[in-house]
Amino acid sequence: SQELEQSPQSLIVQEGKNLTINCTSSKTLYGLYWYKQKYGEGLIFLMMLQKGGEEKSHEKITAKLDEKKQQSSLHITASQPSHAGIYLCGAGDSGGYQKVTFGTGTKLQVIP
Amino acid sequence: NAGVMQNPRHLVRRRGQEARLRCSPMKGHSHVYWYRQLPEEGLKFMVYLQKENIIDESGMPKERFSAEFPKEGPSILRIQQVVRGDSAAYFCASSPIHLQEAQYFGPGTRLLVL
């Protein structure tokens, strides 16, 4: 079965600083998703990557899927308190992505 | 355009009772998924359903748990004879008819078994 390891497990940054979260898979990644979860709430969809080398951006968040499709990174530029939360990467199965395996999560705190 | 809706948001049950969790997918979505998030653990896939069909239930516990997505109405996750270990957050997600699309999550139902 596929396993996703996220690093770091937790992160505390000063507002305005950049940061990167990594997601490493034990197998080839198909349909890699990034979500954000606030404590006690549901998951907010951020981005989906499918092709090796693909990069997507939304506002100050950029996600990349490496060429070999076994690692993805999420980069936040000029972090703000609103970015605080738990970031989860998820990998779809090789078929139709229906069964998503989630990573261990990265807890981000942004200090004003 | 309403998102995925789940109710109740919080549910308290005593050991041995039944818990029924409801999920209404986003408009236009015909695929529903249930996930469970145990305290201090990650999010785990439970079951994938389409209307009137269970497609993949490989993550469902073998006993006491069942799910359905009827032709009319919401998807239901049913837990019979709940035990303390069932206490968790249960999330529903939905996706459009086409495969290889993102799943959109509801706010979750937090089940507490006393």
Tab-separated table of C-alpha atoms in Angstrom:
chain	number	residue	atom	x	y	z
A	1	SER	CA	0.000	0.000	0.000
A	2	GLN	CA	1.083	3.545	-0.623
A	3	GLU	CA	2.488	5.670	2.180
A	4	LEU	CA	2.940	9.424	2.199
A	5	GLU	CA	5.432	11.052	4.516
A	6	GLN	CA	5.217	14.784	5.111
A	7	SER	CA	7.967	16.976	6.466
A	8	PRO	CA	8.263	18.843	8.629
A	9	GLN	CA	5.570	17.570	11.000
A	10	SER	CA	5.149	21.057	12.404
A	11	LEU	CA	6.402	24.469	11.549
A	12	ILE	CA	6.362	27.850	13.290
A	13	VAL	CA	7.262	30.840	11.136
A	14	GLN	CA	7.248	34.587	11.529
A	15	GLU	CA	4.670	36.417	9.447
A	16	GLY	CA	6.146	37.427	6.114
A	17	LYS	CA	8.570	34.494	5.895
A	18	ASN	CA	8.554	31.893	3.139
A	19	LEU	CA	8.183	28.192	3.890
A	20	THR	CA	8.133	24.818	2.156
A	21	ILE	CA	6.327	21.589	3.045
A	22	ASN	CA	7.342	18.312	1.438
A	23	CYS	CA	5.366	15.183	0.651
A	24	THR	CA	7.256	12.002	-0.256
A	25	SER	CA	5.585	8.877	-1.533
A	26	SER	CA	6.661	5.252	-1.328
A	27	LYS	CA	5.231	4.732	-4.835
A	28	THR	CA	4.621	6.715	-8.019
A	29	LEU	CA	2.157	9.490	-7.417
A	30	TYR	CA	-1.062	9.745	-9.409
A	31	GLY	CA	-3.351	12.722	-8.876
A	32	LEU	CA	-1.512	14.401	-6.013
A	33	TYR	CA	-3.735	16.706	-3.951
A	34	TRP	CA	-2.976	19.398	-1.418
A	35	TYR	CA	-5.556	20.302	1.204
A	36	LYS	CA	-5.644	22.621	4.192
A	37	GLN	CA	-7.504	21.788	7.383
A	38	LYS	CA	-8.253	24.171	10.215
A	39	TYR	CA	-8.690	22.662	13.640
A	40	GLY	CA	-12.145	21.196	14.044
A	41	GLU	CA	-13.123	21.843	10.436
A	42	GLY	CA	-13.202	20.092	7.107
A	43	LEU	CA	-10.571	20.019	4.384
A	44	ILE	CA	-10.222	22.876	1.926
A	45	PHE	CA	-9.023	21.853	-1.520
A	46	LEU	CA	-5.956	23.810	-2.614
A	47	MET	CA	-4.510	22.203	-5.728
A	48	MET	CA	-4.239	19.021	-7.743
A	49	LEU	CA	-1.162	17.928	-9.706
A	50	GLN	CA	-1.060	15.102	-12.213
A	51	LYS	CA	1.916	15.363	-14.506
A	52	GLY	CA	5.568	15.015	-13.606
A	53	GLY	CA	7.161	18.453	-13.454
A	54	GLU	CA	3.796	20.165	-13.106
A	55	GLU	CA	3.618	23.355	-11.069
A	56	LYS	CA	0.511	25.266	-10.002
A	57	SER	CA	0.024	28.481	-8.071
A	58	HIS	CA	-2.883	30.076	-6.289
A	59	GLU	CA	-2.361	33.406	-4.613
A	60	LYS	CA	0.792	32.950	-2.535
A	61	ILE	CA	0.824	29.158	-2.591
A	62	THR	CA	2.754	27.129	-5.192
A	63	ALA	CA	2.788	23.360	-5.479
A	64	LYS	CA	5.115	21.219	-7.591
A	65	LEU	CA	5.245	17.557	-8.539
A	66	ASP	CA	8.731	16.323	-9.312
A	67	GLU	CA	9.620	14.682	-12.621
A	68	LYS	CA	9.777	11.199	-11.132
A	69	LYS	CA	6.364	11.726	-9.537
A	70	GLN	CA	7.336	10.535	-6.099
A	71	GLN	CA	7.602	13.841	-4.309
A	72	SER	CA	5.633	17.058	-4.125
A	73	SER	CA	6.339	20.343	-2.403
A	74	LEU	CA	4.086	23.160	-1.263
A	75	HIS	CA	5.655	26.588	-1.001
A	76	ILE	CA	4.071	29.594	0.708
A	77	THR	CA	5.481	33.016	-0.016
A	78	ALA	CA	5.244	35.850	2.511
A	79	SER	CA	3.209	33.831	5.011
A	80	GLN	CA	0.250	35.376	6.832
A	81	PRO	CA	-1.672	34.324	9.947
A	82	SER	CA	-4.488	33.189	7.633
A	83	HIS	CA	-2.154	30.481	6.290
A	84	ALA	CA	-2.077	28.750	9.666
A	85	GLY	CA	-3.548	25.266	9.769
A	86	ILE	CA	-2.742	21.661	8.936
A	87	TYR	CA	-1.610	20.942	5.395
A	88	LEU	CA	-2.315	17.498	4.012
A	89	CYS	CA	-1.093	15.918	0.824
A	90	GLY	CA	-3.188	13.140	-0.663
A	91	ALA	CA	-2.493	10.669	-3.451
A	92	GLY	CA	-5.105	9.107	-5.655
A	93	ASP	CA	-4.811	5.458	-6.635
A	94	SER	CA	-3.550	4.560	-10.058
A	95	GLY	CA	-7.015	3.877	-11.391
A	96	GLY	CA	-9.371	6.795	-11.164
A	97	TYR	CA	-8.025	8.489	-8.040
A	98	GLN	CA	-11.128	7.526	-6.094
A	99	LYS	CA	-9.336	6.137	-3.103
A	100	VAL	CA	-7.127	8.852	-1.668
A	101	THR	CA	-4.311	8.069	0.740
A	102	PHE	CA	-3.403	11.012	2.928
A	103	GLY	CA	-0.083	12.063	4.363
A	104	THR	CA	0.708	12.529	7.988
A	105	GLY	CA	0.034	16.274	7.893
A	106	THR	CA	2.104	19.387	8.595
A	107	LYS	CA	0.904	21.781	11.264
A	108	LEU	CA	1.741	25.381	10.418
A	109	GLN	CA	1.672	28.269	12.862
A	110	VAL	CA	2.328	31.821	11.690
A	111	ILE	CA	3.356	34.286	14.360
A	112	PRO	CA	2.283	37.884	13.725
B	1	ASN	CA	-23.489	26.864	-4.971
B	2	ALA	CA	-23.656	24.926	-1.714
B	3	GLY	CA	-20.733	22.744	-0.802
B	4	VAL	CA	-20.793	19.263	0.675
B	5	MET	CA	-23.170	19.184	3.618
B	6	GLN	CA	-22.937	16.869	6.574
B	7	ASN	CA	-25.201	16.480	9.552
B	8	PRO	CA	-25.170	16.361	12.381
B	9	ARG	CA	-21.947	18.260	13.006
B	10	HIS	CA	-21.654	16.726	16.454
B	11	LEU	CA	-23.144	13.473	17.673
B	12	VAL	CA	-22.973	11.927	21.124
B	13	ARG	CA	-23.901	8.305	21.625
B	14	ARG	CA	-23.666	5.822	24.462
B	15	ARG	CA	-21.973	2.499	23.930
B	16	GLY	CA	-24.284	0.062	22.146
B	17	GLN	CA	-26.385	2.726	20.410
B	18	GLU	CA	-26.544	3.362	16.688
B	19	ALA	CA	-25.032	6.366	14.918
B	20	ARG	CA	-26.308	7.663	11.578
B	21	LEU	CA	-24.241	10.196	9.710
B	22	ARG	CA	-25.606	11.987	6.668
B	23	CYS	CA	-23.869	13.519	3.686
B	24	SER	CA	-25.316	15.534	0.808
B	25	PRO	CA	-22.818	15.899	-2.046
B	26	MET	CA	-22.230	19.073	-4.001
B	27	LYS	CA	-24.719	19.752	-6.759
B	28	GLY	CA	-23.746	17.841	-9.858
B	29	HIS	CA	-21.508	15.396	-8.013
B	30	SER	CA	-22.355	11.725	-8.247
B	31	HIS	CA	-19.439	10.209	-6.342
B	32	VAL	CA	-19.353	10.121	-2.542
B	33	TYR	CA	-16.517	9.092	-0.256
B	34	TRP	CA	-16.333	8.604	3.492
B	35	TYR	CA	-13.154	9.071	5.519
B	36	ARG	CA	-12.431	8.721	9.218
B	37	GLN	CA	-9.997	10.754	11.262
B	38	LEU	CA	-9.207	9.166	14.592
B	39	PRO	CA	-7.751	11.335	17.370
B	40	GLU	CA	-4.073	12.014	16.722
B	41	GLU	CA	-4.189	9.949	13.530
B	42	GLY	CA	-4.410	10.728	9.854
B	43	LEU	CA	-7.364	10.682	7.552
B	44	LYS	CA	-8.250	7.154	6.380
B	45	PHE	CA	-10.404	6.134	3.437
B	46	MET	CA	-13.445	4.071	4.336
B	47	VAL	CA	-15.778	3.693	1.375
B	48	TYR	CA	-16.545	5.025	-2.114
B	49	LEU	CA	-20.100	5.040	-3.428
B	50	GLN	CA	-22.061	6.073	-6.475
B	51	LYS	CA	-25.828	6.268	-6.569
B	52	GLU	CA	-27.210	2.941	-5.357
B	53	ASN	CA	-23.803	1.267	-5.627
B	54	ILE	CA	-20.898	0.604	-3.306
B	55	ILE	CA	-17.802	0.746	-5.492
B	56	ASP	CA	-14.979	0.285	-2.979
B	57	GLU	CA	-15.453	-0.511	0.701
B	58	SER	CA	-11.937	-1.736	1.349
B	59	GLY	CA	-11.465	0.714	4.226
B	60	MET	CA	-14.643	-0.153	6.095
B	61	PRO	CA	-14.425	-2.197	9.295
B	62	LYS	CA	-15.905	-5.634	8.641
B	63	GLU	CA	-18.549	-5.416	11.325
B	64	ARG	CA	-21.042	-2.802	12.520
B	65	PHE	CA	-20.293	-0.286	9.751
B	66	SER	CA	-22.370	0.157	6.606
B	67	ALA	CA	-22.874	2.851	4.000
B	68	GLU	CA	-25.432	3.620	1.367
B	69	PHE	CA	-26.126	6.260	-1.258
B	70	PRO	CA	-29.751	5.856	-2.350
B	71	LYS	CA	-31.251	7.100	-5.583
B	72	GLU	CA	-32.931	9.897	-3.657
B	73	GLY	CA	-31.566	11.578	-0.569
B	74	PRO	CA	-28.229	11.823	1.157
B	75	SER	CA	-25.549	9.215	1.639
B	76	ILE	CA	-25.717	7.550	5.047
B	77	LEU	CA	-22.888	6.078	7.093
B	78	ARG	CA	-24.340	3.832	9.773
B	79	ILE	CA	-22.501	2.523	12.787
B	80	GLN	CA	-24.305	-0.072	14.844
B	81	GLN	CA	-23.577	-0.837	18.499
B	82	VAL	CA	-21.013	1.924	18.807
B	83	VAL	CA	-17.945	1.473	20.983
B	84	ARG	CA	-15.607	4.091	22.449
B	85	GLY	CA	-13.057	3.387	19.710
B	86	ASP	CA	-15.538	4.684	17.127
B	87	SER	CA	-15.120	8.218	18.502
B	88	ALA	CA	-13.646	10.187	15.632
B	89	ALA	CA	-14.344	12.803	13.010
B	90	TYR	CA	-16.095	11.358	9.975
B	91	PHE	CA	-15.704	13.285	6.757
B	92	CYS	CA	-17.651	12.971	3.559
B	93	ALA	CA	-16.303	14.103	0.205
B	94	SER	CA	-17.800	14.270	-3.262
B	95	SER	CA	-16.478	14.580	-6.777
B	96	PRO	CA	-17.954	15.169	-10.227
B	97	ILE	CA	-19.012	12.417	-12.588
B	98	HIS	CA	-15.678	12.307	-14.362
B	99	LEU	CA	-12.824	10.377	-12.836
B	100	GLN	CA	-9.512	11.977	-11.945
B	101	GLU	CA	-11.191	15.002	-10.380
B	102	ALA	CA	-10.569	16.515	-6.982
B	103	GLN	CA	-12.665	15.491	-4.002
B	104	TYR	CA	-14.384	18.260	-2.067
B	105	PHE	CA	-14.910	17.712	1.628
B	106	GLY	CA	-17.723	18.506	4.012
B	107	PRO	CA	-17.206	19.955	7.495
B	108	GLY	CA	-17.330	16.548	9.131
B	109	THR	CA	-19.361	14.899	11.875
B	110	ARG	CA	-17.635	14.546	15.214
B	111	LEU	CA	-18.837	11.419	16.945
B	112	LEU	CA	-18.275	10.981	20.652
B	113	VAL	CA	-19.116	7.659	22.245
B	114	LEU	CA	-19.568	7.757	26.004
